[in-house]
């Protein structure tokens, strides 16, 4: 068929398409009924010729209108289903016309996005391989409300987005384009024309896969993983986390054993953590980040597991393997801030978008990053949906939310004059409070069995109180006060500890104000703080003895516990993300291997006894689960207390933080227990201790002590903790 006259674009449309500022390219490109027939227009920069083809009979060469524009008027009454033959230097490509397709997002999606209530936002925005109107391709969409125009650039168009302008979907701020014929593995970015007319090339904020840093492109992806953890997921919510054993091994995946991929880790990490007996692993941030030295705490790809270790499906494979081994997976999540990289979120569409518009509110004073604008509903939606995404798409069992304190206070690390009070004249960031409440409520509603954990270092009231009671709604909170006080106590030479006894007892004054985790995290073993064993005083034997006694005290103290990798075998050096734990200390050929294996064996036994003893975890958040026996024996450096399960069954924990053996040490005990037996002793010879134990059952005597009618006499080993249970 021969075409009639060409139907070139109006000058304004042509100019806006050439300069990347057209809001509705589909209204002028593609095929449209006009007076006299069907106008077909194509915008194919660098093409020599374009031909429209439909069925067996229609084949029309489009007129070259210049600057990559081609058009023709077809003498038809209805728009045909057509394809384009595009001739370039030495080649002809047959392709669908991206501008003949209807939008891929519907009114419901756009309404929810506009309201900030799209809880599965990742399914609406980003890049998704799909079949649309019977044609396979990929749909792209991005929120950029301040942009004058958005175009799509990638490997498929040689990173020249000129010919792929996206359309703006009403007042939503969302731009969309379905590109036929491209699929998984394609690299892409969004070319955004800012309000001032300049252009910026940006990675997709909702990208679910990225290039390996330092490369920064987003990658079209679709999941092929088939989950095999149905049993874990079915029973995950059977017991509330507060009433369950919860012992966490914190891991930096990239340095745990450097060089391993997600799939390599799936073969090694579950077996190692299972041998140690931890109930959960906590992964330092896995979301994509440009600088490895940030350990993942400066995120640019909030929806993409870091490509350094493999694909998103590879990460799912690791989570799956951990679940099959009976190990829960927590991950660090960082909604407080993001870096200023000019290809990522900062001034994404030419103006502050994800960050606060007030520069004083936007700039994070400690890390050189930008804080999210928690008062903007679309930004809250981006973050709340992100929390849901990790739980639902990757079966994550818990989110440890980083830097909560920096979110809660407007004056955090700021001097007078550098911050503005809230509407009530206070220092509380009310927008951040509302965001955290919404995030927690949404996660708990959508993902049964998941726990959220706050890293919050202040005395903010109600961090783990339910949101309907005015709290933030977290399930657990890191007990930073316990960590600082107890490590300070342990750092003192034993001869001085009696003057610091309160540092080990003060935590019980507020132990039930929140639901706590006792954290010995990566933050405590870097930047000159020394490793855990190196914080301890004395010679090498005493340091290990102090460490063992401290760990058993920690495991018995009310609250869940977390230990960073390498500390389970008394690594002497600080952690370094460059080489990870010093595994050679466990090499049988190493002369002092027994010293390190002894500590690791203790950690295994701590977890074994802990998991089998409900007294140590069932009443963690209830005051009636704890009773002091000797809380004021400062002169002896002794601490003794009972832990009780729901049935009242006790475990007696006694710590002697002095370097001397205390014979016949009398402790008051409940008189209804006929005898006690030693179930764990950190001075055991197998752990590297001196072997001072209580091998025989210990029977109470009718002599009162510590306000109780009966008492027992124990031999307390030096620098050791002993656990006893009813015989």
CSV table of N, CA, C and O in Angstrom, one decimal, residues 115-157:
chain,number,residue,atom,x,y,z
A,115,UNK,N,-1.7,8.3,47.2
A,115,UNK,CA,-2.1,8.3,48.6
A,115,UNK,C,-1.0,7.9,49.5
A,115,UNK,O,-1.1,8.0,50.7
A,116,UNK,N,0.1,7.4,48.9
A,116,UNK,CA,1.2,6.8,49.8
A,116,UNK,C,0.8,5.5,50.5
A,116,UNK,O,1.3,5.3,51.6
A,117,UNK,N,0.0,4.7,49.8
A,117,UNK,CA,-0.6,3.5,50.5
A,117,UNK,C,-0.4,2.3,49.6
A,117,UNK,O,-1.1,1.3,49.8
A,118,UNK,N,0.6,2.3,48.7
A,118,UNK,CA,0.8,1.1,47.8
A,118,UNK,C,1.8,0.2,48.5
A,118,UNK,O,3.0,0.4,48.5
A,119,UNK,N,1.2,-0.8,49.3
A,119,UNK,CA,2.1,-1.6,50.1
A,119,UNK,C,2.9,-2.6,49.3
A,119,UNK,O,3.8,-3.2,49.8
A,120,UNK,N,2.6,-2.8,48.0
A,120,UNK,CA,3.5,-3.6,47.1
A,120,UNK,C,4.0,-2.7,46.0
A,120,UNK,O,3.9,-3.0,44.8
A,121,UNK,N,4.6,-1.6,46.4
A,121,UNK,CA,5.0,-0.6,45.4
A,121,UNK,C,6.0,-1.2,44.4
A,121,UNK,O,6.0,-0.7,43.2
A,122,UNK,N,6.8,-2.1,44.8
A,122,UNK,CA,7.8,-2.7,43.9
A,122,UNK,C,7.1,-3.4,42.7
A,122,UNK,O,7.8,-3.6,41.7
A,123,UNK,N,5.8,-3.8,42.8
A,123,UNK,CA,5.1,-4.4,41.7
A,123,UNK,C,4.6,-3.4,40.7
A,123,UNK,O,4.3,-3.7,39.5
A,124,UNK,N,4.5,-2.1,41.1
A,124,UNK,CA,4.0,-1.1,40.3
A,124,UNK,C,5.1,-0.3,39.6
A,124,UNK,O,5.1,0.0,38.4
A,125,UNK,N,6.1,0.1,40.4
A,125,UNK,CA,7.2,0.9,39.9
A,125,UNK,C,8.4,0.0,39.6
A,125,UNK,O,8.5,-1.2,40.0
A,126,UNK,N,9.4,0.5,38.8
A,126,UNK,CA,10.6,-0.2,38.5
A,126,UNK,C,10.5,-0.8,37.1
A,126,UNK,O,9.7,-0.3,36.2
A,127,UNK,N,11.2,-1.9,36.8
A,127,UNK,CA,11.2,-2.6,35.5
A,127,UNK,C,10.7,-4.0,35.7
A,127,UNK,O,11.2,-4.8,36.6
A,128,UNK,N,9.7,-4.4,34.9
A,128,UNK,CA,9.1,-5.7,35.0
A,128,UNK,C,9.0,-6.4,33.7
A,128,UNK,O,8.2,-5.9,32.8
A,129,UNK,N,9.7,-7.5,33.4
A,129,UNK,CA,9.4,-8.2,32.2
A,129,UNK,C,7.9,-8.7,32.2
A,129,UNK,O,7.5,-9.2,33.2
A,130,UNK,N,7.2,-8.5,31.1
A,130,UNK,CA,5.8,-8.9,31.1
A,130,UNK,C,5.4,-9.1,29.6
A,130,UNK,O,6.1,-8.8,28.7
A,131,UNK,N,4.2,-9.6,29.5
A,131,UNK,CA,3.5,-9.6,28.2
A,131,UNK,C,2.3,-8.7,28.2
A,131,UNK,O,1.4,-8.8,29.1
A,132,UNK,N,2.4,-7.7,27.3
A,132,UNK,CA,1.4,-6.6,27.4
A,132,UNK,C,0.7,-6.5,26.0
A,132,UNK,O,1.4,-6.4,25.0
A,133,UNK,N,-0.6,-6.6,26.0
A,133,UNK,CA,-1.4,-6.7,24.7
A,133,UNK,C,-0.8,-7.7,23.8
A,133,UNK,O,-0.7,-7.6,22.6
A,134,UNK,N,-0.4,-8.9,24.4
A,134,UNK,CA,0.0,-10.0,23.7
A,134,UNK,C,1.4,-10.0,23.2
A,134,UNK,O,1.9,-10.9,22.5
A,135,UNK,N,2.2,-9.0,23.6
A,135,UNK,CA,3.6,-8.8,23.2
A,135,UNK,C,4.5,-8.8,24.4
A,135,UNK,O,4.3,-8.1,25.3
A,136,UNK,N,5.6,-9.7,24.3
A,136,UNK,CA,6.5,-9.7,25.4
A,136,UNK,C,7.4,-8.5,25.4
A,136,UNK,O,7.8,-8.0,24.3
A,137,UNK,N,7.8,-8.0,26.5
A,137,UNK,CA,8.7,-6.9,26.7
A,137,UNK,C,8.9,-6.5,28.1
A,137,UNK,O,8.7,-7.4,29.0
A,138,UNK,N,9.2,-5.3,28.4
A,138,UNK,CA,9.4,-4.9,29.8
A,138,UNK,C,8.7,-3.5,30.0
A,138,UNK,O,8.9,-2.6,29.2
A,139,UNK,N,8.0,-3.5,31.1
A,139,UNK,CA,7.4,-2.2,31.5
A,139,UNK,C,8.2,-1.4,32.5
A,139,UNK,O,8.7,-2.0,33.4
A,140,UNK,N,8.4,-0.2,32.2
A,140,UNK,CA,9.2,0.7,33.1
A,140,UNK,C,8.4,1.8,33.7
A,140,UNK,O,7.5,2.3,33.0
A,141,UNK,N,8.6,2.1,34.9
A,141,UNK,CA,7.9,3.2,35.5
A,141,UNK,C,8.7,3.8,36.7
A,141,UNK,O,9.4,3.0,37.3
A,142,UNK,N,8.6,5.1,36.8
A,142,UNK,CA,9.4,5.8,37.8
A,142,UNK,C,8.6,7.0,38.3
A,142,UNK,O,7.9,7.6,37.6
A,143,UNK,N,8.8,7.3,39.6
A,143,UNK,CA,8.2,8.5,40.2
A,143,UNK,C,9.2,9.6,40.2
A,143,UNK,O,10.2,9.6,40.7
A,144,UNK,N,8.8,10.7,39.4
A,144,UNK,CA,9.7,11.8,39.2
A,144,UNK,C,8.8,13.0,39.0
A,144,UNK,O,8.7,13.6,37.9
A,145,UNK,N,8.1,13.5,40.0
A,145,UNK,CA,7.0,14.5,39.8
A,145,UNK,C,7.5,15.9,39.4
A,145,UNK,O,6.8,16.7,38.8
A,146,UNK,N,8.8,16.2,39.6
A,146,UNK,CA,9.4,17.5,39.3
A,146,UNK,C,10.0,17.5,37.9
A,146,UNK,O,10.4,18.6,37.4
A,147,UNK,N,10.1,16.4,37.3
A,147,UNK,CA,10.8,16.3,36.0
A,147,UNK,C,10.0,17.0,34.9
A,147,UNK,O,8.8,16.9,34.8
A,148,UNK,N,10.7,17.6,34.0
A,148,UNK,CA,10.1,18.2,32.8
A,148,UNK,C,9.9,17.1,31.7
A,148,UNK,O,9.0,17.2,30.8
A,149,UNK,N,10.6,16.0,31.9
A,149,UNK,CA,10.5,14.9,31.0
A,149,UNK,C,11.4,13.8,31.4
A,149,UNK,O,12.4,14.0,32.2
A,150,UNK,N,11.1,12.5,31.1
A,150,UNK,CA,11.9,11.4,31.4
A,150,UNK,C,12.0,10.5,30.2
A,150,UNK,O,11.0,10.2,29.5
A,151,UNK,N,13.2,10.0,29.9
A,151,UNK,CA,13.5,9.1,28.8
A,151,UNK,C,14.2,7.9,29.4
A,151,UNK,O,14.9,8.0,30.4
A,152,UNK,N,14.1,6.8,28.6
A,152,UNK,CA,14.7,5.6,29.0
A,152,UNK,C,16.0,5.3,28.2
A,152,UNK,O,16.0,5.4,27.0
A,153,UNK,N,17.1,5.1,29.0
A,153,UNK,CA,18.3,4.8,28.3
A,153,UNK,C,18.9,3.5,28.8
A,153,UNK,O,18.7,3.1,30.0
A,154,UNK,N,19.5,2.7,27.9
A,154,UNK,CA,20.1,1.4,28.3
A,154,UNK,C,20.9,0.8,27.2
A,154,UNK,O,21.2,1.4,26.2
A,155,UNK,N,21.3,-0.4,27.4
A,155,UNK,CA,22.1,-1.1,26.4
A,155,UNK,C,21.3,-1.3,25.1
A,155,UNK,O,21.9,-1.4,24.1
A,156,UNK,N,20.0,-1.4,25.2
A,156,UNK,CA,19.1,-1.6,24.0
A,156,UNK,C,19.1,-0.4,23.1
A,156,UNK,O,18.7,-0.6,21.9
A,157,UNK,N,19.4,0.8,23.6
A,157,UNK,CA,19.4,2.0,22.7
A,157,UNK,C,20.7,2.7,22.8
A,157,UNK,O,20.8,3.9,22.5
